Tab-separated table of C-alpha atoms in Angstrom:
chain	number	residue	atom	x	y	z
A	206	UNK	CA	0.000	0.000	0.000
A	207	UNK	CA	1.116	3.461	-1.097
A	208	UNK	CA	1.755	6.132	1.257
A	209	UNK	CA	-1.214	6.567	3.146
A	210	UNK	CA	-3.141	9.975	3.914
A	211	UNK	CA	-6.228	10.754	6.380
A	212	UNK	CA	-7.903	14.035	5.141
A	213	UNK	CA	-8.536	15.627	8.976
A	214	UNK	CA	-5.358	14.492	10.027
A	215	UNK	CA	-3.570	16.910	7.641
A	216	UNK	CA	-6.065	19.442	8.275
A	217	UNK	CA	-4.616	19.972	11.673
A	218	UNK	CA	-0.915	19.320	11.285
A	219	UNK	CA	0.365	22.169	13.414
A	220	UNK	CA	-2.485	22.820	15.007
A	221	UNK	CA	-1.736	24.279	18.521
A	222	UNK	CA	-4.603	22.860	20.923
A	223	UNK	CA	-3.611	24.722	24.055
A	224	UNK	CA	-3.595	23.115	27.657
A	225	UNK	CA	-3.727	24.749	30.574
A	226	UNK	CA	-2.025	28.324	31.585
A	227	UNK	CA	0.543	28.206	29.019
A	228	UNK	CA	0.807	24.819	27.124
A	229	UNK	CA	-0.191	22.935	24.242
A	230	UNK	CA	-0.272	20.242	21.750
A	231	UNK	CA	0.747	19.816	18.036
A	232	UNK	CA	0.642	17.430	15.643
A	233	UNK	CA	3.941	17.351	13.826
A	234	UNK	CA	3.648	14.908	11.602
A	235	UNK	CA	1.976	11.327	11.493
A	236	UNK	CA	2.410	7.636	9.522
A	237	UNK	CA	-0.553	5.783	8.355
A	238	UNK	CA	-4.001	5.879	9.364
A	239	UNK	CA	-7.197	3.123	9.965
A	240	UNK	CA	-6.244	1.963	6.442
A	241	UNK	CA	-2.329	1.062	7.651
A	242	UNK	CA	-3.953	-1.041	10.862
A	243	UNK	CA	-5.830	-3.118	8.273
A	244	UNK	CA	-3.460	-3.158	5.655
A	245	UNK	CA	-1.118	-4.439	8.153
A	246	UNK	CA	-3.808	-6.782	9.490
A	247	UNK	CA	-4.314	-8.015	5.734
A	248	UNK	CA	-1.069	-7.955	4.337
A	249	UNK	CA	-1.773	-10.316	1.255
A	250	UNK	CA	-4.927	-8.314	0.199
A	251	UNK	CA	-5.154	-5.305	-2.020
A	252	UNK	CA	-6.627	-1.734	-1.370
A	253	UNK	CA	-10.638	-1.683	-1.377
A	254	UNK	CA	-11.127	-5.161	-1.494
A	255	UNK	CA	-12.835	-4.842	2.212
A	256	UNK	CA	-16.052	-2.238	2.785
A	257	UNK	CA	-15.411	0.608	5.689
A	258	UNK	CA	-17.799	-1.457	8.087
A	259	UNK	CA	-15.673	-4.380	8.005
A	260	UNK	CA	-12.823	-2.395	8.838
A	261	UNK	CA	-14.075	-1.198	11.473
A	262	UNK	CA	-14.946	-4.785	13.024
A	263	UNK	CA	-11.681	-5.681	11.948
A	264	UNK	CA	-9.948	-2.895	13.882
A	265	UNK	CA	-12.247	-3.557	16.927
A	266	UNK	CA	-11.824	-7.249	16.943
A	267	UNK	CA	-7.500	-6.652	16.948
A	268	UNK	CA	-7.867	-4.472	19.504
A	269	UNK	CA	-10.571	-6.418	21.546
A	270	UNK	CA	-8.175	-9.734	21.627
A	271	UNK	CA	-5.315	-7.835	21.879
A	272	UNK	CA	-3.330	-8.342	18.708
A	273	UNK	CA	-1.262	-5.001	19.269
A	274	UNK	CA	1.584	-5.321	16.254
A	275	UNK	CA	-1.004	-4.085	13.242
A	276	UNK	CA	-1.413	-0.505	16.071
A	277	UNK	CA	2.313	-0.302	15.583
A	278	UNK	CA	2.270	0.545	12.282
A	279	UNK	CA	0.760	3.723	13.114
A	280	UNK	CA	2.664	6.364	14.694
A	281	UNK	CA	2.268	9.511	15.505
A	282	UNK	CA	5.338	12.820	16.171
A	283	UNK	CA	3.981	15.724	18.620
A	284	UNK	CA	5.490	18.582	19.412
A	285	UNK	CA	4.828	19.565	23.746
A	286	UNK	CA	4.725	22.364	25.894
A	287	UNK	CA	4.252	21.480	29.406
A	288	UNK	CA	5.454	22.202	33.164
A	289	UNK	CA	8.424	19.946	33.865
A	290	UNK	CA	7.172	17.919	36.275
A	291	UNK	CA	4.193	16.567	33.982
A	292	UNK	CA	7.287	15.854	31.694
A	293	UNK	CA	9.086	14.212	34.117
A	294	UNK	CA	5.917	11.677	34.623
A	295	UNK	CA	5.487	11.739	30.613
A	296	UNK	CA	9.149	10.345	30.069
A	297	UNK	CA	8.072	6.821	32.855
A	298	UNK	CA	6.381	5.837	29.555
A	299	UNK	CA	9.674	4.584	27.904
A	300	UNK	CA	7.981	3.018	24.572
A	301	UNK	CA	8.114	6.892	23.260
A	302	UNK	CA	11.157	8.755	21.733
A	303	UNK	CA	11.994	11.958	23.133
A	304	UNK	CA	13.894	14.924	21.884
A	305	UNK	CA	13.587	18.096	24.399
A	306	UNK	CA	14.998	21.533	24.731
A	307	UNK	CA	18.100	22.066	26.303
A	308	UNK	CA	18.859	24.198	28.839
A	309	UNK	CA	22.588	23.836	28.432
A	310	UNK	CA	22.366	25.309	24.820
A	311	UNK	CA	19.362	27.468	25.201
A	312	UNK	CA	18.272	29.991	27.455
A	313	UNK	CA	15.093	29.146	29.677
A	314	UNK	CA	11.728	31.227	28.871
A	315	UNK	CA	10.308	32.870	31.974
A	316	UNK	CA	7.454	30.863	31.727
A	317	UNK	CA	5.909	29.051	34.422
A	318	UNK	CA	2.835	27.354	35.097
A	319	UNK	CA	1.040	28.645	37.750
A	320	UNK	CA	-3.097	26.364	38.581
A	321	UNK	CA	-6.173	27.797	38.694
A	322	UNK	CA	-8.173	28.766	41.403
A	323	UNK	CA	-10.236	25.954	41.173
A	324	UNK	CA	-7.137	23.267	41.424
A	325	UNK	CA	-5.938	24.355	44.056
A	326	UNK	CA	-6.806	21.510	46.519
A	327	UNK	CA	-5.583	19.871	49.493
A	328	UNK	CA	-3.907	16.738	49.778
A	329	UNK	CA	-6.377	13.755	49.797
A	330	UNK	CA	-6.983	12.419	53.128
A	331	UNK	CA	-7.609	8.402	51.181
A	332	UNK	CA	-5.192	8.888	47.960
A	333	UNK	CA	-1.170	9.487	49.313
A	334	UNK	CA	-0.088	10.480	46.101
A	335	UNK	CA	-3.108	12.622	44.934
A	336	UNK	CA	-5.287	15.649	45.589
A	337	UNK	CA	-8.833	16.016	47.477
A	338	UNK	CA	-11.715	16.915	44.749
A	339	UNK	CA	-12.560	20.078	47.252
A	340	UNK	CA	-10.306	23.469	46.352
A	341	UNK	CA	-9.494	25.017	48.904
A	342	UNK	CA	-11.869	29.233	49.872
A	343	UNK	CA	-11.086	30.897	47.183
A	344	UNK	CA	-9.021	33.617	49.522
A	345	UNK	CA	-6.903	30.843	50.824
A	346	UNK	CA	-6.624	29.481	47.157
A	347	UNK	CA	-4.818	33.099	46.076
A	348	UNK	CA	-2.997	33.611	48.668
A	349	UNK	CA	-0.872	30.139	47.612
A	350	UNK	CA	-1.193	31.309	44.263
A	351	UNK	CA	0.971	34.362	45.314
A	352	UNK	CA	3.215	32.594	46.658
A	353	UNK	CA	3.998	30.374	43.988
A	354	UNK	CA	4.127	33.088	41.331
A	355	UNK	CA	6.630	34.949	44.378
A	356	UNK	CA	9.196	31.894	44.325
A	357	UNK	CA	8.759	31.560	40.449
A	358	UNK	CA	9.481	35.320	39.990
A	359	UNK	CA	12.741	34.751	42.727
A	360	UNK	CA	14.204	31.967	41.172
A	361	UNK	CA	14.151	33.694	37.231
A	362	UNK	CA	15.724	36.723	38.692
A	363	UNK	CA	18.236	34.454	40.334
A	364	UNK	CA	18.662	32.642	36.976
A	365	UNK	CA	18.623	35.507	35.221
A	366	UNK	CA	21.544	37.354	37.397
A	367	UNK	CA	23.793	33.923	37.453
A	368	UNK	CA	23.502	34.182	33.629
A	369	UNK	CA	24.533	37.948	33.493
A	370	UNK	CA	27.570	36.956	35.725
A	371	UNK	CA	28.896	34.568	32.831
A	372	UNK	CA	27.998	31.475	35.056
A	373	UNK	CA	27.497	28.549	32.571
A	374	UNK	CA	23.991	27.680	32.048
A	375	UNK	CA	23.933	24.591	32.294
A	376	UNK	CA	25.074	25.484	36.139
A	377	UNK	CA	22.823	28.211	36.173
A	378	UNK	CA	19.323	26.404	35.809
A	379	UNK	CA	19.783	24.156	38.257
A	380	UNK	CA	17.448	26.015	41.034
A	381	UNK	CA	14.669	26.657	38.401
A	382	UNK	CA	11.774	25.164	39.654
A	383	UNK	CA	9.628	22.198	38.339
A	384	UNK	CA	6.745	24.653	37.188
A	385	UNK	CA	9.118	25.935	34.223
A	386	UNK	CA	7.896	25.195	31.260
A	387	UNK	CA	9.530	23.127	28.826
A	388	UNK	CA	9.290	21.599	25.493
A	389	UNK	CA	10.179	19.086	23.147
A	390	UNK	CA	8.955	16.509	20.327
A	391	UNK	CA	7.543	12.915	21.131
A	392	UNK	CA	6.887	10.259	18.984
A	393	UNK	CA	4.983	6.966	19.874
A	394	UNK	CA	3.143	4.056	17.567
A	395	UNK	CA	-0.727	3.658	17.999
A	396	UNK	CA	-0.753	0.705	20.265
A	397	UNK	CA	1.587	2.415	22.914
A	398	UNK	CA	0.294	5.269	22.627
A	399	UNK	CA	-3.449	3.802	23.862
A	400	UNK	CA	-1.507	2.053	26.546
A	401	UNK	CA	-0.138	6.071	27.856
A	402	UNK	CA	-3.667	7.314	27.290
A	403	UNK	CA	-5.207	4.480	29.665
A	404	UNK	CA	-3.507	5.254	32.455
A	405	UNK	CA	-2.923	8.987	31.924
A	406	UNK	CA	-7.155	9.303	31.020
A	407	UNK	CA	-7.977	8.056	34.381
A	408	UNK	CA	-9.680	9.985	37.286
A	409	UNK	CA	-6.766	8.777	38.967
A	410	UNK	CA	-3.894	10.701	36.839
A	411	UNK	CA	-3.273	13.709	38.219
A	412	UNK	CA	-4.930	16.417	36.410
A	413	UNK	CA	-2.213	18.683	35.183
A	414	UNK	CA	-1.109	15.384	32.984
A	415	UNK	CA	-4.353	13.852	32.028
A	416	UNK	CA	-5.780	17.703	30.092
A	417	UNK	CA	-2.729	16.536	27.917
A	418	UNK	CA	-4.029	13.212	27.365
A	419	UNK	CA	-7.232	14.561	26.694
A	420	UNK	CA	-5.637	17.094	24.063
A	421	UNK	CA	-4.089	14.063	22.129
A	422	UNK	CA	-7.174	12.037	22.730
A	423	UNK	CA	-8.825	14.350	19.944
A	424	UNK	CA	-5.789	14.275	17.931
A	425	UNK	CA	-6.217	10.759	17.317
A	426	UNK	CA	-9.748	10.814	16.872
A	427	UNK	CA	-8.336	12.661	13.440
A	428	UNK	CA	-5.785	10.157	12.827
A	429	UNK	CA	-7.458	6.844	13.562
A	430	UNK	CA	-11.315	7.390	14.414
A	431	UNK	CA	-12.204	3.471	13.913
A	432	UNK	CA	-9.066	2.369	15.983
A	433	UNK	CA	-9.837	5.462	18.669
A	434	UNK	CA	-13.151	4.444	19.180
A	435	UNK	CA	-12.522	1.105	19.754
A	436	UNK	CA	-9.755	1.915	22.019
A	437	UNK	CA	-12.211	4.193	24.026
A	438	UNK	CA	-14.967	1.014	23.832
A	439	UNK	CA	-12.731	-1.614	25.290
A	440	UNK	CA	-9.681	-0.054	27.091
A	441	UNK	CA	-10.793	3.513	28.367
A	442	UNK	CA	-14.273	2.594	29.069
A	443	UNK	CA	-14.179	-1.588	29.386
A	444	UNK	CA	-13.857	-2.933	32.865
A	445	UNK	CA	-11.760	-6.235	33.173
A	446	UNK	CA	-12.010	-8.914	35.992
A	447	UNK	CA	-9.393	-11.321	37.190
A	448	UNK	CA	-10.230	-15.202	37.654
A	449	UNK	CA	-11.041	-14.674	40.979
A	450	UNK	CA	-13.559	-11.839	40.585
A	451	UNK	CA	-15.170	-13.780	37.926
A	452	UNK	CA	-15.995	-16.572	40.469
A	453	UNK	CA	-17.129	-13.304	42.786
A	454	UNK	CA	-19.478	-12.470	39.821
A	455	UNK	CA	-20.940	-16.012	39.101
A	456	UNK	CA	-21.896	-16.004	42.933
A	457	UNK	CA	-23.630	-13.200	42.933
A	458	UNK	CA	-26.012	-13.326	39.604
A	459	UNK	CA	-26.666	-16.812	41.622
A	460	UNK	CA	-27.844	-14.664	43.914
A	461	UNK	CA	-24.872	-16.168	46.463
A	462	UNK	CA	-22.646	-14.401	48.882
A	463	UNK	CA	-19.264	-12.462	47.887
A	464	UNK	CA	-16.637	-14.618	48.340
A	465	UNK	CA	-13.913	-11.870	48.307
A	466	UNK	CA	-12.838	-10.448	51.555
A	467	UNK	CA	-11.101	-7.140	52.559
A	468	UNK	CA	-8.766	-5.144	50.018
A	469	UNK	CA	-9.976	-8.121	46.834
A	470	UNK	CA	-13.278	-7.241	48.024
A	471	UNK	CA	-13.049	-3.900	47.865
A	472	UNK	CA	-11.294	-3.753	44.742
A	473	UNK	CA	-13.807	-5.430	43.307
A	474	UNK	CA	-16.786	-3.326	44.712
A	475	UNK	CA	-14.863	-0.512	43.127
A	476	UNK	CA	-14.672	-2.390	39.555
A	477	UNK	CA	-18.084	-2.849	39.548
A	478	UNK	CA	-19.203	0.654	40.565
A	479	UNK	CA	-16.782	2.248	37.980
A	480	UNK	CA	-18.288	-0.358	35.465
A	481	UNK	CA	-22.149	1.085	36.561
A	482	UNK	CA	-20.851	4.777	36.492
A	483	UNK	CA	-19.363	4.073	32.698
């Protein structure tokens, strides 16, 4: 199969879609399409021998059982602007490749990343590595919002100043804080890419990284709708059960008792209410 074009894809290569304060997301550039997956999927057949409806249960039955390598062919190059500590939890997903601005070469933008009112929260009393869903009065909320803009402003001056002085830079950034903003170009195939935006679409992410997710989400609703939306039917939105919740499920349509105690019962619970809320 020839080179292989998807019309709204190119219509926003280069599109900035922004995210939060200061941020966004562009598509750079991108290789293959639906067509690709079932190309790849049907490598001894020819273009248009299959009809658009039985690509699409083509492209949902791969993903459904899980035969990834056809997603592979796909891949995707976006340019990033984001705070780096959301980049510092973008680069755990290794499968991507990574090419970022330097601050050893470049001088840093005074640009920082500074939340909302309305995310400023405090620290969840059940999740240890999360926020509570409450913000905090809105006075309270501003008055942290000063100071965070205060040690922002400090620490560029103090940049700023050590760079004057002829310190090298690559000395001189090393008190910038992890609200700088920073950029640089990331490339991942299809099938890892739904892996990142499993994880990074749940409640669970921390929000600063997930409006990313949700940014690229719609990017490759462009790129690959058919593969998207079964990625959104059986991996965003599907609920999955392990052998022992299974048996926990079988008791209960026999209108039996739970066997599951403590944490594997409450897991479960939790499965099944997420599954309800879905």
């Amino acid at each position: 199969m020839a080179h292989c074009t998807v019309a709204e894809a190119e219509e926003i290569l280069d599109k900035e879609y922004p995210v939060l304060d200061k941020g966004f997301v562009r598509l750079v550039d991108y290789f293959g399409g639906d067509q690709r997956i079932v190309q790849s999927a049907r490598v001894s057949y020819g273009e248009g021998t299959k009809t658009v409806s039985q690509d699409g249960a083509l492209i949902d039955y791969l993903l459904r059982h899980q035969h990834t390598s056809p997603f592979e062919q796909v891949v995707m190059t976006f340019h990033l602007k984001m705070p780096i500590f959301v980049a510092r939890q973008w680069v755990r997903h290794r499968t991507g490749r990574m090419n970022e601005v330097s601050g050893r070469y470049s001088i840093m933008k005074d640009e920082f990343y500074v939340p909302a009112e309305d995310k400023v929260q405090p620290q969840s009393t059940n999740n240890k590595q999360g926020r509570a869903d409450e913000a905090f009065e809105k006075d309270k909320a501003e008055k942290i919002i000063e100071q965070l803009e205060k040690g922002q402003k400090l620490a560029y001056e103090n940049y700023s100043e050590l760079i004057d002085s002829g310190l090298a830079r690559e000395i001189a950034r090393i008190n910038l804080p992890l609200s700088l903003y920073t950029e640089f170009y990331w490339e991942m195939d299809l099938h890892n890419l739904f892996h990142f935006l499993k994880l990074r679409l749940d409640s669970h992410a921390q929000y600063e990284i997930r409006v990313y997710a949700e940014a690229i989400l719609e990017i490759c609703k462009k790129v690959a709708p058919m593969a998207t939306s079964s990625f959104l039917n059986h991996m965003r939105d599907g609920v999955t059960f392990s052998g022992e919740e299974m048996e926990a499920l079988r008791a209960l349509l026999d209108g039996k008792e739970c066997p599951l105690e403590g944490k594997k019962k409450e897991r479960f619970e939790e499965k099944i209410r997420s599954g309800i809320q879905l």
